Amino acid sequence: MNTAEPLPDVDDAWMRVLRIQCKLHRWATDDRSRTFDDLFNLVCDPATLVMAWDRVRGNKGSRTAGIDGRTVSRIEGQGVEEFLAGLRESLKSGEFWPVPVKERMIPKANGKLRRLGIPTVADRVVQAALKLVLEPIFEVDFEPCSYGFRPNRRAHDAIAEIHHYASRGYEWVLEGDIEACFDNIDHTALMGRVRERVGDKRVLRLIKAFLKSGIFSEGRAVRDTRTGTPQGGILSPLLANVALAVLDEHFAQVWQETGRTWAARDWHRRRGGATFKLVRYADDFVILAYGSRQHVEDLTADVAQVLSTVGLRLSPTKTAVAHIDEGFDFLGFRIQRHRKRGTDKSYVYTYPSKASMQAVTRKAKAISRQSVEHPLEDVLKQLNWLLKGWAGYFRNSAAKASLNYLGYYTWHRVWRWIRRKHRRVPWKKLKRLYQGSQVGATWWPEHNGIHLFNPATVEIVRYRYRGTRIPNPWSRYAQLADR
């Protein structure tokens, strides 16, 4: 590629980058042991930088500045072409060096804090360019059991796989919890795995520089980063998947050793053995076992040993063994086997967990406790955004009762807000002012054309288990690799 070319527009850049990615993906697929030695020019290519900028600009955090104080909107005001041209020249000359990420502590649902690292916009663009080039290569090596931060894969695919195997005899579950995964990944082990595919020293230098860039803490002190990959960086999820792939590969090998066919695995189990299936979403994972509780308990030490090779360890207090009849929570869902009402048969069900219900009702309550000086349509818009997103996430599970409850809970919160706003207005008059469409015997609030969304109207649709048939983004355009 000619790195001296002028910057293309987004459409041309998309096509050129897609063609590059298709070629990289095909080459990596054709030769699983291939090491790529000339990737730096692709990272510096004008089309790659334009696509990287477009992705950074479209992210939710585009308005957040790093330690240099520059935001996306500020750079747009100063000139994007000049910014990208300067960034490309600094990369080509070797002068580019990432600066420490700005630390922000975000509260978690359990009361603890999660550390986020906010890179500068320039660092985000370079990370996005690296990801555009590296992702098609590493995707070839990732196992099908991994779903987090991968293209065309969703949390619902992970839940569907758990449901599939739990319904077929895999009754015991090891719920794994990795202590501060993003903070503890060993840099030496991670770079060793990256070098198995990447031989370009300039790209390796860039990746290592981002790992070692440091943290600018809220106390305005700079700390070195000797382990981990900052959570919040664009490249971090890909690098975390590269590290955690050791667990996927281990259980893929165990799966092959216990038998390549159903009959062979059944023979293995009849002789007292067990078969295991790993399902991982980023640093959250469960291991399903067709065997006994003892088989799963013996597995814990094995998992800990595999994770230790990349500097990670299991949390002894949060790692637990459960039976499918007891149920367990994963990715916001409760997965449990119940007897179907009116029958003697039991089935595995997935539905919103208690923690998920508490979280959404807590947010709905906070929105409906806003000052009555706010316009009602603003309150309804905020609630609708929350309810539609939550209902959309859980619509593929047995969530009808949860959606009904959430709808009427929100209805009561809104009408209480209206009564606070109009304390001396009779109820019948309020209904004439704010009533919208009728659901059953209940009138749903409406104001200025904005209706309160009713989650109970969402249709429940079973999510189709896709197994190993999930296509990657480059298979659809494979013919581009020949151009």
Coordinates of C-alpha atoms in Angstrom, one line a residue:
M1 CA 0.0 0.0 0.0
N2 CA 1.1 3.5 -0.7
T3 CA 1.0 5.4 2.5
A4 CA 1.6 8.8 0.8
E5 CA -1.8 8.7 -0.8
P6 CA -4.4 11.4 0.1
L7 CA -7.1 10.5 2.5
P8 CA -10.1 8.8 0.8
D9 CA -13.7 9.3 1.8
V10 CA -15.4 6.9 4.2
D11 CA -17.1 4.8 1.5
D12 CA -13.9 4.2 -0.5
A13 CA -12.0 3.6 2.7
W14 CA -14.5 1.0 3.8
M15 CA -14.2 -0.9 0.6
R16 CA -10.4 -0.8 0.6
V17 CA -10.1 -1.9 4.3
L18 CA -12.7 -4.7 3.7
R19 CA -10.6 -6.0 0.8
I20 CA -7.5 -5.9 3.0
Q21 CA -9.3 -7.7 5.8
C22 CA -10.7 -10.4 3.5
K23 CA -7.2 -11.1 2.2
L24 CA -5.7 -11.3 5.7
H25 CA -8.5 -13.6 6.9
R26 CA -8.1 -15.9 3.9
W27 CA -4.3 -16.1 4.3
A28 CA -4.6 -16.8 8.0
T29 CA -7.2 -19.5 7.3
D30 CA -5.2 -21.2 4.6
D31 CA -2.1 -21.4 6.8
R32 CA -2.8 -21.7 10.5
S33 CA 0.9 -21.4 11.3
R34 CA 1.5 -18.4 9.2
T35 CA 3.2 -15.4 10.8
F36 CA 2.5 -12.0 9.2
D37 CA 5.6 -9.9 8.8
D38 CA 4.4 -6.8 6.9
L39 CA 1.4 -5.3 8.7
F40 CA 2.6 -1.9 9.7
N41 CA 2.0 -0.4 6.3
L42 CA -1.6 -1.5 6.5
V43 CA -2.0 0.1 9.9
C44 CA -0.6 3.4 8.5
D45 CA -2.6 3.2 5.3
P46 CA -4.9 6.3 4.7
A47 CA -8.0 4.1 4.3
T48 CA -7.3 2.3 7.6
L49 CA -6.9 5.5 9.5
V50 CA -10.0 7.0 7.9
M51 CA -12.0 3.9 9.0
A52 CA -10.4 4.0 12.4
W53 CA -11.4 7.7 12.8
D54 CA -15.0 6.9 11.7
R55 CA -15.3 4.2 14.4
V56 CA -13.8 6.4 17.1
R57 CA -16.1 9.3 16.1
G58 CA -19.2 7.0 16.3
N59 CA -18.4 5.6 19.7
K60 CA -20.4 6.7 22.7
G61 CA -17.2 7.9 24.4
S62 CA -16.3 10.3 21.6
R63 CA -17.2 13.3 23.8
T64 CA -14.8 12.1 26.5
A65 CA -11.3 13.5 26.4
G66 CA -8.0 11.8 27.4
I67 CA -5.3 13.6 29.4
D68 CA -4.6 16.0 26.5
G69 CA -8.1 17.4 26.8
R70 CA -8.9 17.0 23.1
T71 CA -12.3 15.6 22.1
V72 CA -13.6 14.4 18.7
S73 CA -15.7 17.5 18.2
R74 CA -12.7 19.7 19.0
I75 CA -10.6 17.9 16.4
E76 CA -13.4 18.2 13.8
G77 CA -13.4 21.9 14.4
Q78 CA -9.6 22.1 13.9
G79 CA -9.6 19.8 10.8
V80 CA -9.8 16.0 10.6
E81 CA -7.6 15.7 7.5
E82 CA -4.7 17.6 9.2
F83 CA -5.1 15.5 12.3
L84 CA -5.0 12.2 10.5
A85 CA -2.2 13.3 8.2
G86 CA -0.1 14.3 11.2
L87 CA -0.9 11.1 13.0
R88 CA 0.1 9.1 9.9
E89 CA 3.4 10.9 9.6
S90 CA 4.2 10.3 13.3
L91 CA 3.5 6.6 12.9
K92 CA 5.7 6.3 9.8
S93 CA 8.6 8.2 11.3
G94 CA 8.4 6.2 14.6
E95 CA 7.8 9.3 16.6
F96 CA 4.3 8.2 17.7
W97 CA 4.1 7.1 21.3
P98 CA 1.0 6.6 23.4
V99 CA 0.4 8.6 26.5
P100 CA -1.0 7.4 29.9
V101 CA -4.7 6.7 29.9
K102 CA -6.9 8.8 32.2
E103 CA -8.3 6.8 35.1
R104 CA -12.0 6.8 36.0
M105 CA -13.5 4.7 38.7
I106 CA -17.0 3.5 37.7
P107 CA -19.3 2.0 40.4
K108 CA -20.4 -1.6 39.9
A109 CA -23.7 -3.1 40.9
N110 CA -22.1 -4.9 43.8
G111 CA -20.9 -1.7 45.3
K112 CA -17.3 -2.1 44.2
L113 CA -15.5 0.1 41.6
R114 CA -14.4 -0.8 38.1
R115 CA -11.3 1.0 36.7
L116 CA -11.6 2.5 33.2
G117 CA -8.7 3.9 31.3
I118 CA -9.6 6.7 28.8
P119 CA -7.0 7.1 26.1
T120 CA -6.5 10.2 24.0
V121 CA -8.4 10.5 20.7
A122 CA -5.1 10.0 18.8
D123 CA -4.3 6.8 20.8
R124 CA -7.9 5.6 20.2
V125 CA -7.5 6.0 16.4
V126 CA -4.2 4.1 16.3
Q127 CA -5.7 1.3 18.5
A128 CA -8.7 1.1 16.1
A129 CA -6.4 0.9 13.1
L130 CA -4.5 -1.9 14.8
K131 CA -7.7 -3.7 15.5
L132 CA -8.9 -3.4 11.9
V133 CA -5.7 -5.2 10.8
L134 CA -5.3 -7.7 13.5
E135 CA -8.9 -8.9 14.1
P136 CA -9.3 -10.8 10.8
I137 CA -6.1 -12.7 11.6
F138 CA -6.8 -13.7 15.2
E139 CA -10.5 -14.5 14.5
V140 CA -9.3 -17.5 12.6
D141 CA -7.7 -19.0 15.7
F142 CA -10.5 -18.2 18.2
E143 CA -12.7 -21.1 19.3
P144 CA -16.5 -21.2 18.7
C145 CA -17.2 -21.3 22.4
S146 CA -16.0 -17.6 22.8
Y147 CA -18.7 -14.9 22.2
G148 CA -17.6 -11.7 23.9
F149 CA -16.2 -8.7 21.8
R150 CA -16.3 -10.7 18.6
P151 CA -18.0 -9.7 15.3
N152 CA -21.4 -11.2 14.6
R153 CA -21.6 -12.8 18.1
R154 CA -23.9 -11.8 20.9
A155 CA -24.6 -12.7 24.5
H156 CA -27.7 -14.4 23.2
D157 CA -25.5 -16.9 21.3
A158 CA -23.8 -17.8 24.6
I159 CA -27.1 -18.2 26.4
A160 CA -28.5 -20.3 23.5
E161 CA -25.5 -22.7 23.7
I162 CA -25.8 -23.1 27.4
H163 CA -29.5 -23.9 27.0
H164 CA -28.7 -26.3 24.2
Y165 CA -26.3 -28.4 26.2
A166 CA -28.1 -28.1 29.5
S167 CA -31.2 -29.6 27.8
R168 CA -29.1 -32.6 26.7
G169 CA -27.7 -33.9 29.9
Y170 CA -25.0 -31.3 30.9
E171 CA -26.5 -30.7 34.3
W172 CA -23.6 -29.6 36.5
V173 CA -22.1 -26.1 36.0
L174 CA -18.9 -24.5 37.1
E175 CA -19.5 -20.7 37.4
G176 CA -16.1 -19.1 36.9
D177 CA -15.1 -15.6 38.0
I178 CA -11.6 -14.2 37.1
E179 CA -10.2 -11.7 39.6
A180 CA -9.7 -8.3 37.8
C181 CA -9.1 -9.9 34.5
F182 CA -8.2 -6.8 32.5
D183 CA -5.8 -5.6 35.2
N184 CA -3.8 -8.8 35.7
I185 CA -3.1 -10.2 32.2
D186 CA 0.6 -11.0 32.1
H187 CA 2.3 -8.9 29.3
T188 CA 5.0 -11.4 28.5
A189 CA 2.6 -14.2 28.1
L190 CA 0.2 -12.0 26.0
M191 CA 2.9 -10.8 23.7
G192 CA 4.2 -14.3 23.3
R193 CA 0.7 -15.4 22.0
V194 CA 0.6 -12.3 19.7
R195 CA 4.0 -13.2 18.2
E196 CA 2.6 -16.5 17.1
R197 CA 0.7 -14.6 14.4
V198 CA 2.4 -11.2 14.2
G199 CA 6.1 -11.0 13.2
D200 CA 6.2 -7.3 12.2
K201 CA 8.4 -5.7 14.9
R202 CA 6.9 -2.2 14.4
V203 CA 3.4 -3.5 15.1
L204 CA 4.6 -5.5 18.1
R205 CA 6.3 -2.3 19.4
L206 CA 3.0 -0.4 19.1
I207 CA 1.0 -3.1 20.9
K208 CA 3.6 -3.3 23.7
A209 CA 3.7 0.5 24.0
F210 CA -0.1 0.6 24.6
L211 CA 0.2 -2.1 27.2
K212 CA 3.0 -0.1 29.0
S213 CA 1.5 3.4 28.5
G214 CA 0.7 3.9 32.2
I215 CA -2.3 5.3 34.1
F216 CA -2.9 8.9 35.0
S217 CA -4.8 8.5 38.2
E218 CA -7.6 10.6 39.6
G219 CA -5.0 11.8 42.1
R220 CA -3.0 13.2 39.2
A221 CA -0.2 10.7 39.6
V222 CA 1.2 8.5 36.8
R223 CA 1.5 4.8 37.5
D224 CA 3.3 2.2 35.5
T225 CA 1.2 -0.6 34.0
R226 CA 3.3 -3.8 34.5
T227 CA 0.3 -6.1 33.9
G228 CA -3.1 -5.9 32.3
T229 CA -4.6 -4.1 29.4
P230 CA -6.6 -1.0 30.2
Q231 CA -10.3 -1.6 30.2
G232 CA -11.8 1.2 28.0
G233 CA -9.2 1.0 25.2
I234 CA -10.4 -0.1 21.8
L235 CA -7.7 -2.7 21.4
S236 CA -8.1 -4.1 24.9
P237 CA -11.0 -6.6 24.2
L238 CA -9.1 -8.2 21.3
L239 CA -6.0 -8.6 23.4
A240 CA -8.0 -10.0 26.3
N241 CA -9.5 -12.6 24.0
V242 CA -6.1 -13.5 22.7
A243 CA -5.0 -14.1 26.3
L244 CA -8.1 -15.9 27.4
A245 CA -8.0 -18.1 24.3
V246 CA -5.7 -20.4 26.3
L247 CA -8.8 -21.5 28.2
D248 CA -10.8 -22.1 25.1
E249 CA -8.0 -24.1 23.4
H250 CA -7.6 -26.2 26.5
F251 CA -11.2 -27.3 26.6
A252 CA -11.4 -27.7 22.9
Q253 CA -8.6 -30.2 23.2
V254 CA -10.3 -31.9 26.1
W255 CA -13.5 -32.1 24.0
Q256 CA -11.6 -33.8 21.2
E257 CA -9.8 -36.2 23.5
T258 CA -13.1 -37.5 25.0
G259 CA -14.4 -38.3 21.5
R260 CA -15.0 -36.9 18.1
T261 CA -18.6 -38.3 17.9
W262 CA -21.6 -38.5 20.2
A263 CA -21.2 -42.3 20.4
A264 CA -17.5 -42.0 21.4
R265 CA -18.4 -39.4 24.1
D266 CA -21.2 -41.6 25.4
W267 CA -18.8 -44.5 25.6
H268 CA -16.4 -42.3 27.6
R269 CA -19.1 -41.4 30.0
R270 CA -20.3 -45.0 30.5
R271 CA -16.8 -45.9 31.6
G272 CA -17.0 -43.3 34.4
G273 CA -15.7 -40.3 32.6
A274 CA -17.3 -36.9 32.0
T275 CA -17.5 -34.5 29.1
F276 CA -17.2 -30.7 29.5
K277 CA -18.3 -27.8 27.4
L278 CA -17.0 -24.3 27.9
V279 CA -19.0 -21.2 27.1
R280 CA -17.2 -17.9 27.5
Y281 CA -18.2 -14.3 27.1
A282 CA -15.1 -12.0 27.6
D283 CA -14.0 -12.8 31.2
D284 CA -17.3 -14.4 32.2
F285 CA -17.5 -18.1 31.6
V286 CA -19.3 -21.3 32.7
I287 CA -18.2 -24.9 32.2
L288 CA -21.1 -27.4 31.7
A289 CA -20.4 -31.0 32.7
Y290 CA -22.1 -34.2 31.7
G291 CA -21.0 -36.2 34.7
S292 CA -21.1 -35.8 38.5
R293 CA -20.5 -33.0 40.9
Q294 CA -17.1 -34.4 41.8
H295 CA -16.1 -34.2 38.2
V296 CA -16.8 -30.4 38.2
E297 CA -15.1 -29.8 41.6
D298 CA -12.0 -31.6 40.3
L299 CA -12.1 -29.3 37.3
T300 CA -11.5 -26.1 39.3
A301 CA -7.8 -26.7 39.9
D302 CA -7.3 -27.5 36.2
V303 CA -9.0 -24.2 35.2
A304 CA -6.8 -22.3 37.7
Q305 CA -3.7 -23.8 36.3
V306 CA -4.6 -22.9 32.7
L307 CA -5.4 -19.3 33.6
S308 CA -2.2 -18.9 35.6
T309 CA -0.2 -19.3 32.4
V310 CA -1.4 -15.8 31.4
G311 CA -1.2 -14.3 34.9
L312 CA -4.9 -14.8 35.8
R313 CA -6.5 -16.4 38.8
L314 CA -9.9 -17.5 39.8
S315 CA -11.8 -15.8 42.6
P316 CA -12.2 -18.4 45.3
T317 CA -15.3 -16.7 46.8
K318 CA -17.2 -16.2 43.5
T319 CA -16.3 -19.4 41.7
A320 CA -19.0 -21.9 42.5
V321 CA -20.6 -25.3 41.4
A322 CA -24.3 -25.5 40.7
H323 CA -26.8 -28.0 39.4
I324 CA -29.2 -27.0 36.6
D325 CA -32.1 -27.6 38.9
E326 CA -30.7 -25.0 41.4
G327 CA -30.1 -22.6 38.5
F328 CA -27.4 -19.9 38.0
D329 CA -27.1 -16.4 36.7
F330 CA -25.1 -15.6 33.5
L331 CA -25.0 -12.4 31.5
G332 CA -28.2 -11.1 33.2
F333 CA -30.2 -14.2 32.6
R334 CA -31.3 -16.9 35.1
I335 CA -30.9 -20.4 33.7
Q336 CA -32.7 -23.1 35.5
R337 CA -34.7 -26.3 34.9
H338 CA -38.3 -26.3 36.0
R339 CA -41.3 -28.5 35.7
K340 CA -43.6 -27.2 33.1
R341 CA -46.9 -26.1 34.5
G342 CA -49.6 -28.7 34.0
T343 CA -47.2 -31.5 33.1
D344 CA -44.8 -33.9 34.7
K345 CA -42.0 -32.9 32.3
S346 CA -39.1 -30.6 33.2
Y347 CA -37.4 -28.1 30.8
V348 CA -34.5 -25.7 31.0
Y349 CA -35.8 -22.1 31.0
T350 CA -33.9 -18.8 30.6
Y351 CA -35.5 -15.6 32.0
P352 CA -34.3 -12.3 33.5
S353 CA -32.4 -12.7 36.7
K354 CA -33.4 -11.1 39.9
A355 CA -30.5 -8.8 39.8
S356 CA -31.5 -7.6 36.3
M357 CA -35.0 -6.9 37.4
Q358 CA -33.7 -4.9 40.4
A359 CA -31.4 -2.9 38.2
V360 CA -34.0 -1.9 35.7
T361 CA -36.6 -1.0 38.3
R362 CA -34.0 1.0 40.2
K363 CA -33.2 3.0 37.1
A364 CA -36.9 3.5 36.2
K365 CA -37.5 4.7 39.8
A366 CA -34.6 7.2 39.5
I367 CA -36.0 8.6 36.2
S368 CA -39.5 8.9 37.7
R369 CA -38.2 10.8 40.7
Q370 CA -36.9 13.7 38.7
S371 CA -38.2 17.2 39.5
V372 CA -41.8 17.8 38.4
E373 CA -40.4 21.0 36.7
H374 CA -39.2 18.7 33.8
P375 CA -41.6 18.2 30.9
L376 CA -43.5 14.9 31.1
E377 CA -42.4 14.0 27.5
D378 CA -38.7 14.2 28.6
V379 CA -39.5 11.7 31.4
L380 CA -41.3 9.4 29.0
K381 CA -38.5 9.5 26.4
Q382 CA -36.0 8.5 29.1
L383 CA -38.2 5.7 30.3
N384 CA -38.9 4.5 26.8
W385 CA -35.2 4.3 26.0
L386 CA -34.6 2.2 29.1
L387 CA -37.6 -0.1 28.7
K388 CA -37.1 -0.7 25.0
G389 CA -33.5 -1.6 25.5
W390 CA -34.2 -3.9 28.4
A391 CA -37.2 -5.6 26.7
G392 CA -35.2 -6.1 23.5
Y393 CA -32.4 -7.8 25.4
F394 CA -34.7 -10.3 27.2
R395 CA -37.3 -10.8 24.5
N396 CA -35.7 -14.1 23.5
S397 CA -36.3 -15.7 26.9
A398 CA -39.2 -16.7 29.1
A399 CA -39.7 -13.1 30.1
K400 CA -43.4 -12.5 29.7
A401 CA -44.1 -12.3 33.5
S402 CA -41.1 -10.0 34.0
L403 CA -42.2 -7.7 31.1
N404 CA -45.7 -7.5 32.5
Y405 CA -44.5 -6.6 35.9
L406 CA -42.0 -4.0 34.5
G407 CA -44.8 -2.4 32.5
Y408 CA -47.2 -1.9 35.3
Y409 CA -44.4 -0.9 37.7
T410 CA -43.4 1.9 35.4
W411 CA -47.0 2.8 34.8
H412 CA -47.5 3.4 38.6
R413 CA -44.2 5.4 38.8
V414 CA -45.3 7.7 36.0
W415 CA -48.8 8.3 37.4
R416 CA -47.2 9.1 40.8
W417 CA -45.0 11.6 39.0
I418 CA -48.1 13.2 37.4
R419 CA -49.9 13.4 40.7
R420 CA -46.9 15.2 42.3
K421 CA -46.9 17.6 39.4
H422 CA -50.6 18.4 39.7
R423 CA -51.4 17.9 43.4
R424 CA -54.8 19.6 43.4
V425 CA -56.1 18.4 40.1
P426 CA -58.8 15.7 40.3
W427 CA -57.9 12.2 39.0
K428 CA -60.5 12.3 36.2
K429 CA -59.1 15.5 34.8
L430 CA -55.6 14.1 34.8
K431 CA -56.8 11.1 32.8
R432 CA -58.3 13.4 30.2
L433 CA -55.0 15.4 30.0
Y434 CA -52.6 12.5 29.9
Q435 CA -54.4 9.3 29.0
G436 CA -53.2 7.6 25.8
S437 CA -54.2 4.2 24.4
Q438 CA -56.0 1.7 26.6
V439 CA -54.4 -1.6 27.5
G440 CA -57.1 -3.8 29.0
A441 CA -58.7 -1.7 31.7
T442 CA -55.7 0.5 32.1
W443 CA -55.0 3.9 30.4
W444 CA -51.4 4.4 29.5
P445 CA -49.8 7.9 29.9
E446 CA -49.2 10.1 26.9
H447 CA -48.2 13.7 26.4
N448 CA -47.5 15.7 23.2
G449 CA -47.6 12.5 21.1
I450 CA -45.1 10.6 23.4
H451 CA -46.6 7.4 24.8
L452 CA -45.1 5.4 27.7
F453 CA -43.8 2.2 26.2
N454 CA -45.4 -0.9 27.5
P455 CA -42.9 -3.8 27.7
A456 CA -45.8 -6.3 27.9
T457 CA -46.5 -5.7 24.2
V458 CA -43.1 -7.1 23.2
E459 CA -43.4 -10.5 21.5
I460 CA -41.4 -13.3 23.0
V461 CA -39.4 -15.1 20.3
R462 CA -37.1 -18.0 20.9
Y463 CA -33.5 -17.3 19.9
R464 CA -32.2 -19.8 17.4
Y465 CA -29.0 -21.6 18.5
R466 CA -26.4 -21.1 15.7
G467 CA -23.6 -23.3 17.1
T468 CA -20.6 -23.3 14.8
R469 CA -22.6 -21.8 11.9
I470 CA -22.0 -18.1 12.9
P471 CA -20.5 -16.4 9.9
N472 CA -17.6 -13.9 10.3
P473 CA -17.9 -10.5 8.6
W474 CA -15.4 -11.5 5.9
S475 CA -16.9 -14.7 4.6
R476 CA -19.7 -12.7 3.0
Y477 CA -17.3 -10.7 0.9
A478 CA -14.7 -13.5 0.4
Q479 CA -14.6 -12.7 -3.3
L480 CA -13.0 -9.3 -2.5
A481 CA -9.8 -11.1 -1.5
D482 CA -9.2 -12.0 -5.2
R483 CA -9.3 -8.4 -6.4

